[in-house]
Amino acid sequence: MPPSATAYQQDDDIAGSAFDLGLAKRLVAYARPYGLLAAGSLGILLVDGLLQLAGPLLTRHVIDVAVPAANGALVVRDAVLFVVVLTAQFVAGYGETVLTALIGQRVMRDMREQLFAHVQRLSIPFFDRNPVGRLVTRLTQDIESLNELFTAGGVAGFGDLFTLVAIGVLMLVIDWRLALAAFGVVPFIVVVSHVFQQRVRVAYRDIRGKLARINAFLQERLSGMRVVQVFGREADERARFAALNADHLQAHLTSITYYALYFPAIEILTTVALATVIVTSTRGVHGGTLTIGTVAAFLQLARRFYQPLQDLSRIAVLQQRTI
């Protein structure tokens, strides 16, 4: 019988560093032939980031100017502008999704071809040491993880960073005191995100290792099924597969647990930040230094400010799934 798939641990069980600059440079090199697509996607993302500032500003104008003046025409104009902004955001989102998907799929095609060509040049002893199932995992599952990184974490990461800076600057311009109140939970979000990334990185490495073992086990047993049946090993092999399957399930449940804890924690911190903004703005509204429209706009900006932070954390996780 071939060696058990549980023996093939190798580097799948070794958690890499949280960030590999060399690996990142190699991945960027694959996207270099598609620079025009990347530039177009980045431009769309920058426009979308600026459009996100329009909604809160229009809200403030309606509440502070149009409504007190009982100017229905002004309200209608702002409403039409808001619809135009939403439509532009929809178009930008569509364009960005299509362009990044094109980049990701073309990069994955090139990578698969290069990796397959590399495998064909390897020596026969290499294939004796590495089960076919594990190599298939490298050529399929691991490449697909890279595709997620390119489509959701490449250009999109720069867009999220730009949006984060743009919203933060506008918050400071509107009212620096409210901005500081909103920024108060950012260090806690950074700490929670860092802990989450460290835990989920190990969990993803474990999932990859368990999946590679399942694929290796299946390849060996299916190709040697005649031997299994001749020696009546069906029950034993079924028990071994059940153990591998249970390990894979447990690895997935561990990662799900981390996600189930992380996102509610971020939501709680975001809610605390919004509550802090409301409390801080109360004195300004009563003292006449803040308007209701400004507070309403600021709450919208604060809510949008934390979304890119969560997206950047998710992108970091996607990167770690590839190393």
PDB file of C-alpha atoms in Angstrom:
ATOM      1  CA  MET A   1       0.000   0.000   0.000  1.00  0.00           C
ATOM      2  CA  PRO A   2       1.173   3.587  -0.606  1.00  0.00           C
ATOM      3  CA  PRO A   3       2.146   5.610   2.448  1.00  0.00           C
ATOM      4  CA  SER A   4      -0.745   7.137   4.335  1.00  0.00           C
ATOM      5  CA  ALA A   5      -1.725  10.660   3.309  1.00  0.00           C
ATOM      6  CA  THR A   6      -1.450  11.715   6.910  1.00  0.00           C
ATOM      7  CA  ALA A   7       2.302  11.397   6.540  1.00  0.00           C
ATOM      8  CA  TYR A   8       2.456  14.224   4.047  1.00  0.00           C
ATOM      9  CA  GLN A   9       2.719  17.268   6.243  1.00  0.00           C
ATOM     10  CA  GLN A  10       5.729  19.047   4.765  1.00  0.00           C
ATOM     11  CA  ASP A  11       5.393  22.812   4.591  1.00  0.00           C
ATOM     12  CA  ASP A  12       1.589  22.995   4.625  1.00  0.00           C
ATOM     13  CA  ASP A  13       1.565  22.857   8.408  1.00  0.00           C
ATOM     14  CA  ILE A  14       4.160  25.601   8.818  1.00  0.00           C
ATOM     15  CA  ALA A  15       2.612  29.028   9.228  1.00  0.00           C
ATOM     16  CA  GLY A  16       4.528  31.664   7.345  1.00  0.00           C
ATOM     17  CA  SER A  17       5.130  35.231   8.306  1.00  0.00           C
ATOM     18  CA  ALA A  18       2.249  37.697   8.401  1.00  0.00           C
ATOM     19  CA  PHE A  19       3.656  39.564   5.394  1.00  0.00           C
ATOM     20  CA  ASP A  20       6.140  38.417   2.782  1.00  0.00           C
ATOM     21  CA  LEU A  21       7.439  41.386   0.778  1.00  0.00           C
ATOM     22  CA  GLY A  22       9.345  39.169  -1.636  1.00  0.00           C
ATOM     23  CA  LEU A  23       6.241  37.155  -2.406  1.00  0.00           C
ATOM     24  CA  ALA A  24       4.226  40.334  -2.884  1.00  0.00           C
ATOM     25  CA  LYS A  25       6.761  41.608  -5.445  1.00  0.00           C
ATOM     26  CA  ARG A  26       6.599  38.315  -7.331  1.00  0.00           C
ATOM     27  CA  LEU A  27       2.813  38.493  -7.452  1.00  0.00           C
ATOM     28  CA  VAL A  28       2.907  42.079  -8.708  1.00  0.00           C
ATOM     29  CA  ALA A  29       5.260  40.955 -11.500  1.00  0.00           C
ATOM     30  CA  TYR A  30       2.559  38.622 -12.811  1.00  0.00           C
ATOM     31  CA  ALA A  31       0.134  41.562 -13.098  1.00  0.00           C
ATOM     32  CA  ARG A  32       2.644  43.838 -14.863  1.00  0.00           C
ATOM     33  CA  PRO A  33       1.587  42.806 -18.411  1.00  0.00           C
ATOM     34  CA  TYR A  34      -1.900  44.010 -17.578  1.00  0.00           C
ATOM     35  CA  GLY A  35      -0.895  47.438 -16.337  1.00  0.00           C
ATOM     36  CA  LEU A  36      -3.512  49.272 -18.405  1.00  0.00           C
ATOM     37  CA  LEU A  37      -6.324  47.223 -16.876  1.00  0.00           C
ATOM     38  CA  ALA A  38      -4.887  47.826 -13.404  1.00  0.00           C
ATOM     39  CA  ALA A  39      -4.592  51.570 -14.040  1.00  0.00           C
ATOM     40  CA  GLY A  40      -8.187  51.723 -15.276  1.00  0.00           C
ATOM     41  CA  SER A  41      -9.435  49.807 -12.262  1.00  0.00           C
ATOM     42  CA  LEU A  42      -7.465  52.042  -9.905  1.00  0.00           C
ATOM     43  CA  GLY A  43      -8.846  55.169 -11.561  1.00  0.00           C
ATOM     44  CA  ILE A  44     -12.403  53.899 -11.159  1.00  0.00           C
ATOM     45  CA  LEU A  45     -11.749  53.122  -7.499  1.00  0.00           C
ATOM     46  CA  LEU A  46     -10.426  56.626  -6.869  1.00  0.00           C
ATOM     47  CA  VAL A  47     -13.534  58.115  -8.462  1.00  0.00           C
ATOM     48  CA  ASP A  48     -15.723  55.841  -6.346  1.00  0.00           C
ATOM     49  CA  GLY A  49     -13.866  56.959  -3.220  1.00  0.00           C
ATOM     50  CA  LEU A  50     -14.584  60.602  -4.021  1.00  0.00           C
ATOM     51  CA  LEU A  51     -18.233  59.835  -4.794  1.00  0.00           C
ATOM     52  CA  GLN A  52     -18.635  58.408  -1.301  1.00  0.00           C
ATOM     53  CA  LEU A  53     -18.047  61.904   0.072  1.00  0.00           C
ATOM     54  CA  ALA A  54     -20.945  63.387  -1.881  1.00  0.00           C
ATOM     55  CA  GLY A  55     -23.798  61.697  -0.031  1.00  0.00           C
ATOM     56  CA  PRO A  56     -23.002  63.063   3.454  1.00  0.00           C
ATOM     57  CA  LEU A  57     -22.356  66.553   2.046  1.00  0.00           C
ATOM     58  CA  LEU A  58     -25.706  66.546   0.240  1.00  0.00           C
ATOM     59  CA  THR A  59     -27.400  65.372   3.444  1.00  0.00           C
ATOM     60  CA  ARG A  60     -25.891  68.263   5.375  1.00  0.00           C
ATOM     61  CA  HIS A  61     -26.975  70.751   2.714  1.00  0.00           C
ATOM     62  CA  VAL A  62     -30.567  69.496   2.718  1.00  0.00           C
ATOM     63  CA  ILE A  63     -30.909  69.552   6.508  1.00  0.00           C
ATOM     64  CA  ASP A  64     -29.094  72.832   7.157  1.00  0.00           C
ATOM     65  CA  VAL A  65     -30.083  74.854   4.080  1.00  0.00           C
ATOM     66  CA  ALA A  66     -32.952  73.461   2.038  1.00  0.00           C
ATOM     67  CA  VAL A  67     -35.290  72.372   4.834  1.00  0.00           C
ATOM     68  CA  PRO A  68     -34.987  75.527   7.036  1.00  0.00           C
ATOM     69  CA  ALA A  69     -35.579  77.684   3.961  1.00  0.00           C
ATOM     70  CA  ALA A  70     -38.569  75.553   2.950  1.00  0.00           C
ATOM     71  CA  ASN A  71     -37.047  75.439  -0.521  1.00  0.00           C
ATOM     72  CA  GLY A  72     -38.658  72.459  -2.195  1.00  0.00           C
ATOM     73  CA  ALA A  73     -36.804  73.020  -5.446  1.00  0.00           C
ATOM     74  CA  LEU A  74     -33.482  72.837  -3.623  1.00  0.00           C
ATOM     75  CA  VAL A  75     -34.512  69.614  -1.913  1.00  0.00           C
ATOM     76  CA  VAL A  76     -35.480  68.106  -5.273  1.00  0.00           C
ATOM     77  CA  ARG A  77     -32.176  69.238  -6.790  1.00  0.00           C
ATOM     78  CA  ASP A  78     -30.162  67.637  -4.005  1.00  0.00           C
ATOM     79  CA  ALA A  79     -32.253  64.468  -4.267  1.00  0.00           C
ATOM     80  CA  VAL A  80     -31.586  64.277  -8.013  1.00  0.00           C
ATOM     81  CA  LEU A  81     -27.869  64.825  -7.390  1.00  0.00           C
ATOM     82  CA  PHE A  82     -27.935  62.059  -4.814  1.00  0.00           C
ATOM     83  CA  VAL A  83     -29.531  59.672  -7.336  1.00  0.00           C
ATOM     84  CA  VAL A  84     -26.900  60.668  -9.895  1.00  0.00           C
ATOM     85  CA  VAL A  85     -24.140  59.951  -7.375  1.00  0.00           C
ATOM     86  CA  LEU A  86     -25.630  56.555  -6.539  1.00  0.00           C
ATOM     87  CA  THR A  87     -25.891  55.724 -10.239  1.00  0.00           C
ATOM     88  CA  ALA A  88     -22.286  56.755 -10.793  1.00  0.00           C
ATOM     89  CA  GLN A  89     -21.216  54.577  -7.855  1.00  0.00           C
ATOM     90  CA  PHE A  90     -23.123  51.642  -9.347  1.00  0.00           C
ATOM     91  CA  VAL A  91     -21.389  52.105 -12.711  1.00  0.00           C
ATOM     92  CA  ALA A  92     -18.003  52.487 -11.008  1.00  0.00           C
ATOM     93  CA  GLY A  93     -18.566  49.364  -8.938  1.00  0.00           C
ATOM     94  CA  TYR A  94     -19.525  47.393 -12.032  1.00  0.00           C
ATOM     95  CA  GLY A  95     -16.502  48.599 -13.976  1.00  0.00           C
ATOM     96  CA  GLU A  96     -14.113  47.934 -11.100  1.00  0.00           C
ATOM     97  CA  THR A  97     -15.483  44.396 -10.600  1.00  0.00           C
ATOM     98  CA  VAL A  98     -15.148  43.535 -14.301  1.00  0.00           C
ATOM     99  CA  LEU A  99     -11.638  44.956 -14.654  1.00  0.00           C
ATOM    100  CA  THR A 100     -10.247  43.324 -11.512  1.00  0.00           C
ATOM    101  CA  ALA A 101     -11.842  40.003 -12.487  1.00  0.00           C
ATOM    102  CA  LEU A 102     -10.162  40.234 -15.907  1.00  0.00           C
ATOM    103  CA  ILE A 103      -6.809  40.911 -14.275  1.00  0.00           C
ATOM    104  CA  GLY A 104      -7.220  38.086 -11.783  1.00  0.00           C
ATOM    105  CA  GLN A 105      -8.330  35.473 -14.305  1.00  0.00           C
ATOM    106  CA  ARG A 106      -5.581  36.338 -16.790  1.00  0.00           C
ATOM    107  CA  VAL A 107      -2.920  36.287 -14.085  1.00  0.00           C
ATOM    108  CA  MET A 108      -4.197  32.913 -12.846  1.00  0.00           C
ATOM    109  CA  ARG A 109      -4.101  31.547 -16.400  1.00  0.00           C
ATOM    110  CA  ASP A 110      -0.483  32.642 -16.807  1.00  0.00           C
ATOM    111  CA  MET A 111       0.449  31.274 -13.401  1.00  0.00           C
ATOM    112  CA  ARG A 112      -1.153  27.881 -14.025  1.00  0.00           C
ATOM    113  CA  GLU A 113       0.644  27.546 -17.371  1.00  0.00           C
ATOM    114  CA  GLN A 114       3.987  28.507 -15.845  1.00  0.00           C
ATOM    115  CA  LEU A 115       3.515  26.205 -12.870  1.00  0.00           C
ATOM    116  CA  PHE A 116       2.500  23.265 -15.059  1.00  0.00           C
ATOM    117  CA  ALA A 117       5.528  23.840 -17.270  1.00  0.00           C
ATOM    118  CA  HIS A 118       7.706  23.891 -14.142  1.00  0.00           C
ATOM    119  CA  VAL A 119       6.175  20.625 -12.878  1.00  0.00           C
ATOM    120  CA  GLN A 120       6.982  18.943 -16.186  1.00  0.00           C
ATOM    121  CA  ARG A 121      10.661  19.793 -15.720  1.00  0.00           C
ATOM    122  CA  LEU A 122      10.902  18.253 -12.241  1.00  0.00           C
ATOM    123  CA  SER A 123      12.776  15.010 -11.669  1.00  0.00           C
ATOM    124  CA  ILE A 124      11.066  11.664 -11.169  1.00  0.00           C
ATOM    125  CA  PRO A 125      12.252  11.403  -7.502  1.00  0.00           C
ATOM    126  CA  PHE A 126      10.264  14.573  -6.783  1.00  0.00           C
ATOM    127  CA  PHE A 127       7.065  12.806  -7.780  1.00  0.00           C
ATOM    128  CA  ASP A 128       8.044   9.843  -5.626  1.00  0.00           C
ATOM    129  CA  ARG A 129       8.271  12.147  -2.590  1.00  0.00           C
ATOM    130  CA  ASN A 130       5.140  14.183  -3.318  1.00  0.00           C
ATOM    131  CA  PRO A 131       1.740  12.567  -3.860  1.00  0.00           C
ATOM    132  CA  VAL A 132      -0.211  13.602  -6.931  1.00  0.00           C
ATOM    133  CA  GLY A 133      -3.149  14.798  -4.826  1.00  0.00           C
ATOM    134  CA  ARG A 134      -0.963  17.329  -3.058  1.00  0.00           C
ATOM    135  CA  LEU A 135       0.374  18.658  -6.370  1.00  0.00           C
ATOM    136  CA  VAL A 136      -3.165  18.946  -7.737  1.00  0.00           C
ATOM    137  CA  THR A 137      -4.051  21.049  -4.685  1.00  0.00           C
ATOM    138  CA  ARG A 138      -1.160  23.365  -5.488  1.00  0.00           C
ATOM    139  CA  LEU A 139      -2.284  23.735  -9.101  1.00  0.00           C
ATOM    140  CA  THR A 140      -5.959  24.294  -8.322  1.00  0.00           C
ATOM    141  CA  GLN A 141      -6.953  25.277  -4.783  1.00  0.00           C
ATOM    142  CA  ASP A 142      -3.874  27.366  -3.990  1.00  0.00           C
ATOM    143  CA  ILE A 143      -4.007  29.154  -7.340  1.00  0.00           C
ATOM    144  CA  GLU A 144      -7.659  29.988  -6.717  1.00  0.00           C
ATOM    145  CA  SER A 145      -6.675  31.558  -3.400  1.00  0.00           C
ATOM    146  CA  LEU A 146      -4.292  33.799  -5.341  1.00  0.00           C
ATOM    147  CA  ASN A 147      -7.172  34.719  -7.641  1.00  0.00           C
ATOM    148  CA  GLU A 148      -9.151  35.985  -4.645  1.00  0.00           C
ATOM    149  CA  LEU A 149      -6.147  38.060  -3.622  1.00  0.00           C
ATOM    150  CA  PHE A 150      -5.817  39.655  -7.045  1.00  0.00           C
ATOM    151  CA  THR A 151      -9.513  40.390  -7.529  1.00  0.00           C
ATOM    152  CA  ALA A 152     -10.306  41.582  -3.993  1.00  0.00           C
ATOM    153  CA  GLY A 153      -6.973  42.626  -2.583  1.00  0.00           C
ATOM    154  CA  GLY A 154      -4.802  44.033  -5.346  1.00  0.00           C
ATOM    155  CA  VAL A 155      -6.007  47.297  -6.819  1.00  0.00           C
ATOM    156  CA  ALA A 156      -8.978  47.261  -4.435  1.00  0.00           C
ATOM    157  CA  GLY A 157      -6.581  47.645  -1.517  1.00  0.00           C
ATOM    158  CA  PHE A 158      -5.263  50.932  -2.916  1.00  0.00           C
ATOM    159  CA  GLY A 159      -8.839  52.080  -3.463  1.00  0.00           C
ATOM    160  CA  ASP A 160      -9.764  51.284   0.140  1.00  0.00           C
ATOM    161  CA  LEU A 161      -6.692  53.124   1.392  1.00  0.00           C
ATOM    162  CA  PHE A 162      -7.551  56.186  -0.707  1.00  0.00           C
ATOM    163  CA  THR A 163     -11.172  56.123   0.484  1.00  0.00           C
ATOM    164  CA  LEU A 164     -10.013  55.831   4.082  1.00  0.00           C
ATOM    165  CA  VAL A 165      -7.722  58.860   3.754  1.00  0.00           C
ATOM    166  CA  ALA A 166     -10.285  60.925   1.838  1.00  0.00           C
ATOM    167  CA  ILE A 167     -13.041  60.316   4.381  1.00  0.00           C
ATOM    168  CA  GLY A 168     -10.666  60.935   7.284  1.00  0.00           C
ATOM    169  CA  VAL A 169      -9.528  64.258   5.833  1.00  0.00           C
ATOM    170  CA  LEU A 170     -13.114  65.383   5.206  1.00  0.00           C
ATOM    171  CA  MET A 171     -14.052  64.447   8.779  1.00  0.00           C
ATOM    172  CA  LEU A 172     -11.205  66.597  10.087  1.00  0.00           C
ATOM    173  CA  VAL A 173     -12.230  69.472   7.849  1.00  0.00           C
ATOM    174  CA  ILE A 174     -15.870  69.340   8.975  1.00  0.00           C
ATOM    175  CA  ASP A 175     -15.047  69.204  12.686  1.00  0.00           C
ATOM    176  CA  TRP A 176     -11.748  68.042  14.134  1.00  0.00           C
ATOM    177  CA  ARG A 177     -13.229  67.405  17.577  1.00  0.00           C
ATOM    178  CA  LEU A 178     -15.829  65.009  16.237  1.00  0.00           C
ATOM    179  CA  ALA A 179     -13.138  63.438  14.059  1.00  0.00           C
ATOM    180  CA  LEU A 180     -10.934  62.740  17.077  1.00  0.00           C
ATOM    181  CA  ALA A 181     -13.924  61.234  18.875  1.00  0.00           C
ATOM    182  CA  ALA A 182     -14.572  58.962  15.896  1.00  0.00           C
ATOM    183  CA  PHE A 183     -10.903  58.009  15.589  1.00  0.00           C
ATOM    184  CA  GLY A 184     -10.718  56.984  19.245  1.00  0.00           C
ATOM    185  CA  VAL A 185     -11.603  53.345  18.556  1.00  0.00           C
ATOM    186  CA  VAL A 186      -9.160  52.964  15.644  1.00  0.00           C
ATOM    187  CA  PRO A 187      -6.306  51.629  17.863  1.00  0.00           C
ATOM    188  CA  PHE A 188      -8.671  48.986  19.263  1.00  0.00           C
ATOM    189  CA  ILE A 189      -9.770  48.019  15.746  1.00  0.00           C
ATOM    190  CA  VAL A 190      -6.118  47.685  14.731  1.00  0.00           C
ATOM    191  CA  VAL A 191      -5.364  45.441  17.725  1.00  0.00           C
ATOM    192  CA  VAL A 192      -8.439  43.264  17.197  1.00  0.00           C
ATOM    193  CA  SER A 193      -7.669  42.976  13.475  1.00  0.00           C
ATOM    194  CA  HIS A 194      -4.048  42.042  14.164  1.00  0.00           C
ATOM    195  CA  VAL A 195      -5.041  39.267  16.574  1.00  0.00           C
ATOM    196  CA  PHE A 196      -7.657  38.031  14.108  1.00  0.00           C
ATOM    197  CA  GLN A 197      -5.152  37.969  11.238  1.00  0.00           C
ATOM    198  CA  GLN A 198      -2.632  36.000  13.286  1.00  0.00           C
ATOM    199  CA  ARG A 199      -5.206  33.396  14.340  1.00  0.00           C
ATOM    200  CA  VAL A 200      -6.901  32.998  10.973  1.00  0.00           C
ATOM    201  CA  ARG A 201      -3.563  32.778   9.166  1.00  0.00           C
ATOM    202  CA  VAL A 202      -2.681  29.658  11.134  1.00  0.00           C
ATOM    203  CA  ALA A 203      -6.207  28.304  10.587  1.00  0.00           C
ATOM    204  CA  TYR A 204      -5.952  28.742   6.810  1.00  0.00           C
ATOM    205  CA  ARG A 205      -2.594  27.026   6.701  1.00  0.00           C
ATOM    206  CA  ASP A 206      -4.154  24.154   8.617  1.00  0.00           C
ATOM    207  CA  ILE A 207      -7.067  23.978   6.166  1.00  0.00           C
ATOM    208  CA  ARG A 208      -4.696  23.870   3.211  1.00  0.00           C
ATOM    209  CA  GLY A 209      -2.680  21.094   4.796  1.00  0.00           C
ATOM    210  CA  LYS A 210      -5.766  19.031   5.611  1.00  0.00           C
ATOM    211  CA  LEU A 211      -7.155  19.467   2.075  1.00  0.00           C
ATOM    212  CA  ALA A 212      -3.829  18.431   0.541  1.00  0.00           C
ATOM    213  CA  ARG A 213      -3.876  15.261   2.653  1.00  0.00           C
ATOM    214  CA  ILE A 214      -7.418  14.432   1.557  1.00  0.00           C
ATOM    215  CA  ASN A 215      -6.500  14.892  -2.108  1.00  0.00           C
ATOM    216  CA  ALA A 216      -3.348  12.817  -1.701  1.00  0.00           C
ATOM    217  CA  PHE A 217      -5.271  10.070   0.090  1.00  0.00           C
ATOM    218  CA  LEU A 218      -7.986   9.974  -2.583  1.00  0.00           C
ATOM    219  CA  GLN A 219      -5.494   9.877  -5.434  1.00  0.00           C
ATOM    220  CA  GLU A 220      -3.552   7.014  -3.864  1.00  0.00           C
ATOM    221  CA  ARG A 221      -6.589   4.928  -2.923  1.00  0.00           C
ATOM    222  CA  LEU A 222      -8.488   5.462  -6.165  1.00  0.00           C
ATOM    223  CA  SER A 223      -5.468   4.595  -8.292  1.00  0.00           C
ATOM    224  CA  GLY A 224      -4.821   1.538  -6.078  1.00  0.00           C
ATOM    225  CA  MET A 225      -8.443   0.481  -5.598  1.00  0.00           C
ATOM    226  CA  ARG A 226      -7.783  -2.966  -6.979  1.00  0.00           C
ATOM    227  CA  VAL A 227      -5.226  -3.584  -4.240  1.00  0.00           C
ATOM    228  CA  VAL A 228      -7.601  -2.232  -1.596  1.00  0.00           C
ATOM    229  CA  GLN A 229     -10.365  -4.596  -2.713  1.00  0.00           C
ATOM    230  CA  VAL A 230      -8.115  -7.608  -3.142  1.00  0.00           C
ATOM    231  CA  PHE A 231      -6.884  -7.350   0.442  1.00  0.00           C
ATOM    232  CA  GLY A 232     -10.301  -6.394   1.831  1.00  0.00           C
ATOM    233  CA  ARG A 233      -9.114  -3.058   3.191  1.00  0.00           C
ATOM    234  CA  GLU A 234     -12.330  -1.122   2.430  1.00  0.00           C
ATOM    235  CA  ALA A 235     -13.364  -0.650   6.058  1.00  0.00           C
ATOM    236  CA  ASP A 236      -9.898   0.404   7.182  1.00  0.00           C
ATOM    237  CA  GLU A 237      -9.511   2.908   4.335  1.00  0.00           C
ATOM    238  CA  ARG A 238     -12.990   4.273   4.988  1.00  0.00           C
ATOM    239  CA  ALA A 239     -12.034   4.847   8.622  1.00  0.00           C
ATOM    240  CA  ARG A 240      -8.810   6.608   7.583  1.00  0.00           C
ATOM    241  CA  PHE A 241     -10.688   8.842   5.165  1.00  0.00           C
ATOM    242  CA  ALA A 242     -13.264   9.653   7.846  1.00  0.00           C
ATOM    243  CA  ALA A 243     -10.456  10.747  10.166  1.00  0.00           C
ATOM    244  CA  LEU A 244      -8.933  12.990   7.485  1.00  0.00           C
ATOM    245  CA  ASN A 245     -12.360  14.413   6.667  1.00  0.00           C
ATOM    246  CA  ALA A 246     -13.040  15.122  10.351  1.00  0.00           C
ATOM    247  CA  ASP A 247      -9.711  16.941  10.677  1.00  0.00           C
ATOM    248  CA  HIS A 248     -10.565  19.081   7.645  1.00  0.00           C
ATOM    249  CA  LEU A 249     -13.979  19.892   9.094  1.00  0.00           C
ATOM    250  CA  GLN A 250     -12.452  20.898  12.424  1.00  0.00           C
ATOM    251  CA  ALA A 251      -9.965  23.190  10.697  1.00  0.00           C
ATOM    252  CA  HIS A 252     -12.818  24.942   8.874  1.00  0.00           C
ATOM    253  CA  LEU A 253     -14.853  25.260  12.070  1.00  0.00           C
ATOM    254  CA  THR A 254     -11.879  26.906  13.764  1.00  0.00           C
ATOM    255  CA  SER A 255     -11.605  29.545  11.049  1.00  0.00           C
ATOM    256  CA  ILE A 256     -15.368  30.129  11.148  1.00  0.00           C
ATOM    257  CA  THR A 257     -15.147  30.684  14.898  1.00  0.00           C
ATOM    258  CA  TYR A 258     -12.552  33.406  14.398  1.00  0.00           C
ATOM    259  CA  TYR A 259     -14.750  35.133  11.818  1.00  0.00           C
ATOM    260  CA  ALA A 260     -17.787  34.822  14.087  1.00  0.00           C
ATOM    261  CA  LEU A 261     -15.868  36.626  16.839  1.00  0.00           C
ATOM    262  CA  TYR A 262     -14.108  39.223  14.688  1.00  0.00           C
ATOM    263  CA  PHE A 263     -16.928  40.891  12.804  1.00  0.00           C
ATOM    264  CA  PRO A 264     -19.238  41.332  15.822  1.00  0.00           C
ATOM    265  CA  ALA A 265     -16.278  42.794  17.726  1.00  0.00           C
ATOM    266  CA  ILE A 266     -15.667  45.312  14.922  1.00  0.00           C
ATOM    267  CA  GLU A 267     -19.374  46.144  14.834  1.00  0.00           C
ATOM    268  CA  ILE A 268     -19.368  46.794  18.578  1.00  0.00           C
ATOM    269  CA  LEU A 269     -16.351  49.098  18.277  1.00  0.00           C
ATOM    270  CA  THR A 270     -18.002  50.936  15.378  1.00  0.00           C
ATOM    271  CA  THR A 271     -21.166  51.395  17.418  1.00  0.00           C
ATOM    272  CA  VAL A 272     -19.129  52.731  20.324  1.00  0.00           C
ATOM    273  CA  ALA A 273     -17.465  55.229  17.969  1.00  0.00           C
ATOM    274  CA  LEU A 274     -20.826  56.425  16.647  1.00  0.00           C
ATOM    275  CA  ALA A 275     -22.185  56.758  20.175  1.00  0.00           C
ATOM    276  CA  THR A 276     -19.097  58.777  21.140  1.00  0.00           C
ATOM    277  CA  VAL A 277     -19.671  61.096  18.180  1.00  0.00           C
ATOM    278  CA  ILE A 278     -23.313  61.612  19.194  1.00  0.00           C
ATOM    279  CA  VAL A 279     -22.381  62.389  22.794  1.00  0.00           C
ATOM    280  CA  THR A 280     -19.573  64.741  21.721  1.00  0.00           C
ATOM    281  CA  SER A 281     -21.826  66.572  19.256  1.00  0.00           C
ATOM    282  CA  THR A 282     -24.604  67.179  21.809  1.00  0.00           C
ATOM    283  CA  ARG A 283     -22.790  70.064  23.487  1.00  0.00           C
ATOM    284  CA  GLY A 284     -21.910  71.633  20.132  1.00  0.00           C
ATOM    285  CA  VAL A 285     -25.513  71.476  18.919  1.00  0.00           C
ATOM    286  CA  HIS A 286     -26.812  73.030  22.148  1.00  0.00           C
ATOM    287  CA  GLY A 287     -24.129  75.708  22.030  1.00  0.00           C
ATOM    288  CA  GLY A 288     -24.831  76.578  18.421  1.00  0.00           C
ATOM    289  CA  THR A 289     -21.384  75.627  17.140  1.00  0.00           C
ATOM    290  CA  LEU A 290     -22.687  72.541  15.329  1.00  0.00           C
ATOM    291  CA  THR A 291     -25.724  72.080  13.133  1.00  0.00           C
ATOM    292  CA  ILE A 292     -27.971  69.022  12.931  1.00  0.00           C
ATOM    293  CA  GLY A 293     -26.997  68.596   9.293  1.00  0.00           C
ATOM    294  CA  THR A 294     -23.315  68.530  10.183  1.00  0.00           C
ATOM    295  CA  VAL A 295     -23.898  65.849  12.807  1.00  0.00           C
ATOM    296  CA  ALA A 296     -25.986  63.766  10.388  1.00  0.00           C
ATOM    297  CA  ALA A 297     -23.312  64.049   7.692  1.00  0.00           C
ATOM    298  CA  PHE A 298     -20.576  63.214  10.161  1.00  0.00           C
ATOM    299  CA  LEU A 299     -22.375  60.057  11.322  1.00  0.00           C
ATOM    300  CA  GLN A 300     -22.598  58.913   7.713  1.00  0.00           C
ATOM    301  CA  LEU A 301     -18.911  59.620   7.178  1.00  0.00           C
ATOM    302  CA  ALA A 302     -17.967  57.819  10.378  1.00  0.00           C
ATOM    303  CA  ARG A 303     -19.909  54.735   9.307  1.00  0.00           C
ATOM    304  CA  ARG A 304     -18.207  54.766   5.901  1.00  0.00           C
ATOM    305  CA  PHE A 305     -14.799  55.381   7.482  1.00  0.00           C
ATOM    306  CA  TYR A 306     -14.733  51.985   9.201  1.00  0.00           C
ATOM    307  CA  GLN A 307     -15.744  49.963   6.144  1.00  0.00           C
ATOM    308  CA  PRO A 308     -12.358  50.387   4.372  1.00  0.00           C
ATOM    309  CA  LEU A 309     -10.634  49.377   7.612  1.00  0.00           C
ATOM    310  CA  GLN A 310     -12.541  46.089   7.611  1.00  0.00           C
ATOM    311  CA  ASP A 311     -11.838  45.630   3.897  1.00  0.00           C
ATOM    312  CA  LEU A 312      -8.102  46.166   4.420  1.00  0.00           C
ATOM    313  CA  SER A 313      -8.124  43.603   7.215  1.00  0.00           C
ATOM    314  CA  ARG A 314      -9.882  41.123   4.928  1.00  0.00           C
ATOM    315  CA  ILE A 315      -7.313  41.798   2.224  1.00  0.00           C
ATOM    316  CA  ALA A 316      -4.529  41.051   4.714  1.00  0.00           C
ATOM    317  CA  VAL A 317      -6.206  37.724   5.474  1.00  0.00           C
ATOM    318  CA  LEU A 318      -6.472  36.919   1.756  1.00  0.00           C
ATOM    319  CA  GLN A 319      -2.760  37.610   1.377  1.00  0.00           C
ATOM    320  CA  GLN A 320      -1.936  35.326   4.258  1.00  0.00           C
ATOM    321  CA  ARG A 321      -3.957  32.515   2.689  1.00  0.00           C
ATOM    322  CA  THR A 322      -1.446  32.514  -0.158  1.00  0.00           C
ATOM    323  CA  ILE A 323       1.773  32.236   1.876  1.00  0.00           C
TER     324      ILE A 323
END
